[in-house]
Amino acid sequence: MRRIALRAPARPESVGQLRKRVSVILSGWMLGTDETQAAELVVSELLTNAVEHGRDEMTLGVTLTGSALEITVADHGRASESGNFSDPDEHGRGLAIVDAIAQDLSIDKTPGGWRAVVGMAIPLAMSDRAA
């Protein structure tokens, strides 16, 4: 099993920074280009939701176990004062994109905010190289 956890302020610039870090880490775990790009998209969409609708800090967790990749994003801290729920024509497609890529998606209210957990299948030959 391989696991990382990264914490950052829930700000737009954090999304790109964390996505790049995850990309480097997944490449080091020898995931293929397609799997890495899909994971980057999931990370980006979940972090963007945490920035737009969440609290002042967020945590990103990525775990590779066998042929499964799990991505978790949680927001915590003070509630966002913006309450910026934008026009769904302009925003709001992120979770639909994530749901289309993922095998599993759950979003739960926690005592400190919200947590999204995404499960993605990784080809077994790919995950064997990462072990």
Coordinates of N, CA and C in Angstrom, one line a residue:
M1 N 0.8 -1.2 0.0 CA 0.0 0.0 0.0 C 0.9 1.2 0.0
R2 N 0.5 2.2 -0.8 CA 1.1 3.5 -0.8 C 0.1 4.6 -0.5
R3 N 0.5 5.6 0.3 CA -0.4 6.6 0.8 C 0.3 7.9 0.9
I4 N -0.4 9.0 0.6 CA 0.0 10.3 0.8 C -1.1 11.1 1.4
A5 N -0.8 12.1 2.2 CA -1.8 13.1 2.7 C -1.2 14.5 2.6
L6 N -1.9 15.4 2.0 CA -1.4 16.8 1.8 C -2.5 17.7 2.3
R7 N -2.1 18.8 3.0 CA -3.0 19.7 3.6 C -2.7 21.1 3.0
A8 N -3.7 21.9 2.7 CA -3.4 23.2 2.1 C -4.6 24.1 2.4
P9 N -4.4 25.5 2.3 CA -5.5 26.4 2.4 C -6.5 26.2 1.3
A10 N -7.7 26.4 1.5 CA -8.8 26.2 0.5 C -8.8 27.5 -0.4
R11 N -7.8 27.6 -1.2 CA -7.7 28.8 -2.1 C -7.5 28.3 -3.5
P12 N -7.9 29.0 -4.5 CA -7.7 28.6 -5.9 C -6.3 28.1 -6.3
E13 N -5.3 28.9 -5.8 CA -3.9 28.5 -6.2 C -3.5 27.2 -5.6
S14 N -4.1 26.7 -4.5 CA -3.8 25.4 -3.9 C -4.2 24.3 -4.9
V15 N -5.2 24.4 -5.6 CA -5.7 23.4 -6.5 C -4.6 22.9 -7.5
G16 N -4.0 23.9 -8.2 CA -3.0 23.6 -9.2 C -1.7 23.0 -8.5
Q17 N -1.4 23.6 -7.4 CA -0.2 23.1 -6.7 C -0.3 21.7 -6.2
L18 N -1.5 21.3 -5.6 CA -1.7 19.9 -5.2 C -1.8 19.0 -6.3
R19 N -2.5 19.4 -7.4 CA -2.6 18.6 -8.6 C -1.3 18.2 -9.2
K20 N -0.4 19.2 -9.2 CA 1.0 18.9 -9.7 C 1.8 17.9 -8.8
R21 N 1.6 18.1 -7.5 CA 2.3 17.2 -6.6 C 1.8 15.8 -6.7
V22 N 0.5 15.6 -6.9 CA -0.1 14.3 -7.1 C 0.4 13.7 -8.4
S23 N 0.5 14.5 -9.4 CA 1.0 14.0 -10.7 C 2.4 13.4 -10.6
V24 N 3.2 14.1 -9.9 CA 4.6 13.6 -9.7 C 4.6 12.4 -8.8
I25 N 3.8 12.4 -7.8 CA 3.8 11.2 -6.9 C 3.2 10.0 -7.7
L26 N 2.2 10.1 -8.4 CA 1.6 9.0 -9.2 C 2.6 8.5 -10.2
S27 N 3.3 9.4 -10.9 CA 4.3 9.0 -11.8 C 5.4 8.1 -11.1
G28 N 5.8 8.6 -9.9 CA 6.7 7.8 -9.1 C 6.2 6.4 -8.7
W29 N 4.9 6.3 -8.6 CA 4.3 5.0 -8.2 C 4.1 4.2 -9.5
M30 N 4.6 4.7 -10.6 CA 4.5 4.1 -11.9 C 3.1 3.8 -12.5
L31 N 2.2 4.7 -12.2 CA 0.9 4.6 -12.8 C 1.0 5.1 -14.3
G32 N 0.2 4.6 -15.1 CA 0.3 5.0 -16.5 C -0.2 6.4 -16.7
T33 N 0.0 6.9 -17.9 CA -0.4 8.2 -18.3 C -1.9 8.4 -18.2
D34 N -2.7 7.4 -18.7 CA -4.2 7.6 -18.6 C -4.7 7.6 -17.2
E35 N -4.1 6.7 -16.4 CA -4.6 6.6 -15.0 C -4.2 7.9 -14.2
T36 N -3.0 8.4 -14.5 CA -2.5 9.6 -13.8 C -3.3 10.8 -14.2
Q37 N -3.6 10.9 -15.5 CA -4.5 12.0 -16.0 C -5.9 12.0 -15.4
A38 N -6.4 10.8 -15.4 CA -7.8 10.6 -14.8 C -7.8 11.0 -13.3
A39 N -6.7 10.6 -12.6 CA -6.6 10.9 -11.2 C -6.4 12.4 -11.0
E40 N -5.6 13.1 -11.8 CA -5.4 14.5 -11.8 C -6.7 15.3 -12.0
L41 N -7.5 14.8 -12.9 CA -8.8 15.4 -13.1 C -9.7 15.3 -11.9
V42 N -9.8 14.1 -11.3 CA -10.6 13.9 -10.1 C -10.1 14.8 -9.0
V43 N -8.8 14.8 -8.8 CA -8.2 15.7 -7.7 C -8.6 17.1 -8.0
S44 N -8.4 17.6 -9.2 CA -8.7 19.0 -9.5 C -10.2 19.3 -9.2
E45 N -11.1 18.5 -9.7 CA -12.5 18.7 -9.5 C -12.9 18.7 -8.0
L46 N -12.4 17.8 -7.3 CA -12.8 17.7 -5.8 C -12.2 18.9 -5.0
L47 N -10.9 19.2 -5.4 CA -10.3 20.4 -4.7 C -11.0 21.7 -5.0
T48 N -11.4 21.8 -6.3 CA -12.1 23.0 -6.7 C -13.5 23.1 -5.9
N49 N -14.2 22.0 -5.8 CA -15.4 22.0 -5.0 C -15.1 22.5 -3.5
A50 N -14.0 22.0 -2.9 CA -13.7 22.3 -1.6 C -13.4 23.8 -1.5
V51 N -12.7 24.4 -2.5 CA -12.4 25.8 -2.5 C -13.7 26.6 -2.6
E52 N -14.5 26.2 -3.6 CA -15.7 27.0 -3.9 C -16.8 26.9 -2.8
H53 N -17.0 25.7 -2.2 CA -18.1 25.5 -1.3 C -17.7 25.1 0.1
G54 N -16.5 25.0 0.4 CA -16.1 24.4 1.6 C -15.6 25.3 2.7
R55 N -14.7 24.9 3.4 CA -14.1 25.6 4.6 C -12.8 26.2 4.3
D56 N -12.1 26.7 5.3 CA -10.9 27.4 5.0 C -9.6 26.6 4.8
E57 N -9.7 25.3 5.1 CA -8.5 24.4 4.8 C -9.1 23.1 4.2
M58 N -8.2 22.4 3.5 CA -8.6 21.1 2.9 C -7.4 20.2 2.9
T59 N -7.8 18.9 3.0 CA -6.8 17.8 3.0 C -7.1 16.9 1.8
L60 N -6.0 16.5 1.2 CA -6.1 15.6 0.0 C -5.4 14.3 0.4
G61 N -6.0 13.2 0.3 CA -5.4 11.9 0.5 C -5.5 11.0 -0.7
V62 N -4.4 10.3 -1.0 CA -4.4 9.4 -2.1 C -3.7 8.1 -1.6
T63 N -4.5 7.0 -1.9 CA -4.0 5.7 -1.4 C -4.1 4.7 -2.6
L64 N -3.0 4.0 -2.8 CA -2.9 3.0 -3.9 C -2.8 1.6 -3.1
T65 N -3.8 0.8 -3.3 CA -3.8 -0.6 -2.7 C -4.2 -1.6 -3.8
G66 N -3.2 -2.4 -4.2 CA -3.5 -3.4 -5.2 C -3.9 -2.7 -6.5
S67 N -5.2 -3.0 -7.0 CA -5.7 -2.5 -8.2 C -6.7 -1.3 -7.9
A68 N -6.6 -0.7 -6.8 CA -7.5 0.4 -6.4 C -6.8 1.6 -6.0
L69 N -7.2 2.7 -6.6 CA -6.7 4.0 -6.2 C -7.9 4.8 -5.5
E70 N -7.6 5.3 -4.3 CA -8.7 6.0 -3.6 C -8.2 7.4 -3.4
I71 N -9.0 8.4 -3.7 CA -8.7 9.8 -3.6 C -9.8 10.4 -2.6
T72 N -9.3 11.1 -1.6 CA -10.2 11.7 -0.6 C -9.9 13.2 -0.5
V73 N -10.9 14.0 -0.5 CA -10.7 15.4 -0.2 C -11.7 15.8 0.9
A74 N -11.2 16.4 1.9 CA -12.0 16.9 3.0 C -11.7 18.3 3.3
D75 N -12.8 19.1 3.6 CA -12.6 20.5 4.0 C -12.8 20.6 5.5
H76 N -12.1 21.5 6.1 CA -12.3 21.7 7.5 C -11.9 23.1 7.9
G77 N -12.2 23.4 9.1 CA -11.9 24.8 9.6 C -13.1 25.6 9.7
R78 N -13.0 26.9 9.6 CA -14.2 27.8 9.6 C -15.0 27.7 8.3
A79 N -16.3 27.8 8.4 CA -17.1 27.8 7.3 C -16.8 28.9 6.3
S80 N -16.9 28.7 5.1 CA -16.7 29.7 4.1 C -17.8 30.8 4.2
E81 N -17.4 32.0 4.1 CA -18.3 33.1 4.3 C -18.9 33.5 2.9
S82 N -18.3 33.0 1.8 CA -18.7 33.5 0.5 C -20.1 32.9 0.1
G83 N -20.3 31.6 0.5 CA -21.5 30.9 0.1 C -21.8 31.0 -1.4
N84 N -20.7 31.0 -2.1 CA -20.8 31.2 -3.6 C -21.3 30.0 -4.3
F85 N -22.6 29.8 -4.4 CA -23.1 28.7 -5.2 C -23.5 29.3 -6.6
S86 N -22.7 29.1 -7.5 CA -22.8 29.8 -8.8 C -23.9 29.1 -9.7
D87 N -24.1 29.8 -10.8 CA -25.0 29.3 -11.8 C -24.6 27.9 -12.3
P88 N -25.5 26.9 -12.2 CA -25.1 25.5 -12.6 C -24.7 25.4 -14.1
D89 N -25.1 26.3 -14.9 CA -24.7 26.3 -16.3 C -23.2 26.6 -16.4
E90 N -22.7 27.4 -15.5 CA -21.3 27.8 -15.5 C -20.4 26.9 -14.7
H91 N -20.9 26.3 -13.6 CA -20.2 25.5 -12.7 C -21.1 24.3 -12.4
G92 N -20.6 23.4 -11.6 CA -21.4 22.3 -11.1 C -21.3 21.0 -11.9
R93 N -20.5 21.0 -13.0 CA -20.4 19.7 -13.7 C -19.3 18.8 -13.2
G94 N -18.5 19.4 -12.2 CA -17.3 18.7 -11.7 C -17.7 17.3 -11.1
L95 N -18.7 17.2 -10.3 CA -19.0 15.9 -9.7 C -19.6 14.9 -10.7
A96 N -20.2 15.4 -11.7 CA -20.7 14.5 -12.8 C -19.5 14.0 -13.5
I97 N -18.5 14.8 -13.8 CA -17.3 14.3 -14.4 C -16.6 13.3 -13.6
V98 N -16.5 13.6 -12.3 CA -15.8 12.6 -11.3 C -16.6 11.3 -11.3
D99 N -17.9 11.4 -11.2 CA -18.8 10.2 -11.2 C -18.6 9.3 -12.4
A100 N -18.4 10.0 -13.6 CA -18.2 9.2 -14.8 C -16.9 8.5 -14.9
I101 N -15.9 9.0 -14.2 CA -14.5 8.4 -14.2 C -14.4 7.4 -13.1
A102 N -15.0 7.6 -12.0 CA -14.8 6.8 -10.8 C -15.7 5.5 -10.8
Q103 N -15.2 4.5 -10.1 CA -16.1 3.4 -9.9 C -17.0 3.6 -8.6
D104 N -16.5 4.4 -7.7 CA -17.2 4.7 -6.5 C -17.0 6.2 -6.2
L105 N -18.1 6.9 -5.7 CA -18.1 8.2 -5.3 C -19.0 8.4 -4.1
S106 N -18.5 8.9 -3.0 CA -19.4 9.2 -1.9 C -19.0 10.5 -1.3
I107 N -20.0 11.3 -0.9 CA -19.8 12.6 -0.3 C -20.6 12.6 1.0
D108 N -19.9 12.9 2.1 CA -20.4 12.8 3.4 C -20.2 14.1 4.2
K109 N -21.2 14.5 5.0 CA -21.0 15.6 5.9 C -20.3 15.0 7.1
T110 N -19.3 15.8 7.6 CA -18.5 15.4 8.8 C -18.7 16.5 9.8
P111 N -18.3 16.2 11.1 CA -18.4 17.3 12.1 C -17.6 18.6 11.7
G112 N -16.6 18.5 10.9 CA -15.8 19.6 10.6 C -16.0 20.2 9.2
G113 N -16.9 19.6 8.4 CA -17.1 20.0 7.0 C -17.6 18.9 6.1
W114 N -17.0 18.7 4.9 CA -17.5 17.7 4.0 C -16.3 16.8 3.6
R115 N -16.6 15.6 3.2 CA -15.5 14.7 2.7 C -16.1 14.0 1.5
A116 N -15.3 14.0 0.4 CA -15.6 13.2 -0.8 C -14.5 12.1 -0.9
V117 N -15.0 10.9 -1.3 CA -14.1 9.8 -1.4 C -14.4 9.2 -2.8
V118 N -13.4 9.0 -3.6 CA -13.5 8.4 -4.9 C -12.6 7.2 -5.0
G119 N -13.2 6.1 -5.6 CA -12.5 4.9 -5.8 C -12.3 4.7 -7.3
M120 N -11.1 4.4 -7.7 CA -10.8 4.2 -9.2 C -10.1 2.9 -9.3
A121 N -10.4 2.1 -10.3 CA -9.7 0.9 -10.6 C -8.5 1.2 -11.4
I122 N -7.4 0.5 -11.1 CA -6.1 0.6 -11.8 C -5.9 -0.8 -12.4
P123 N -5.5 -0.8 -13.7 CA -5.2 -2.2 -14.2 C -4.2 -2.9 -13.4
L124 N -4.4 -4.2 -13.2 CA -3.6 -5.0 -12.2 C -2.1 -4.9 -12.6
A125 N -1.8 -5.0 -13.9 CA -0.4 -5.0 -14.3 C 0.3 -3.7 -13.9
M126 N -0.5 -2.6 -14.0 CA 0.0 -1.3 -13.6 C 0.2 -1.3 -12.1
S127 N -0.7 -1.7 -11.3 CA -0.6 -1.7 -9.8 C 0.5 -2.6 -9.3
D128 N 0.8 -3.7 -10.0 CA 1.9 -4.6 -9.6 C 3.2 -3.9 -9.7
R129 N 3.4 -3.0 -10.8 CA 4.6 -2.3 -10.9 C 4.8 -1.3 -9.7
A130 N 3.7 -0.8 -9.2 CA 3.8 0.3 -8.2 C 4.0 -0.4 -6.8
A131 N 3.8 -1.6 -6.7 CA 3.9 -2.3 -5.3 C 5.4 -2.4 -4.9

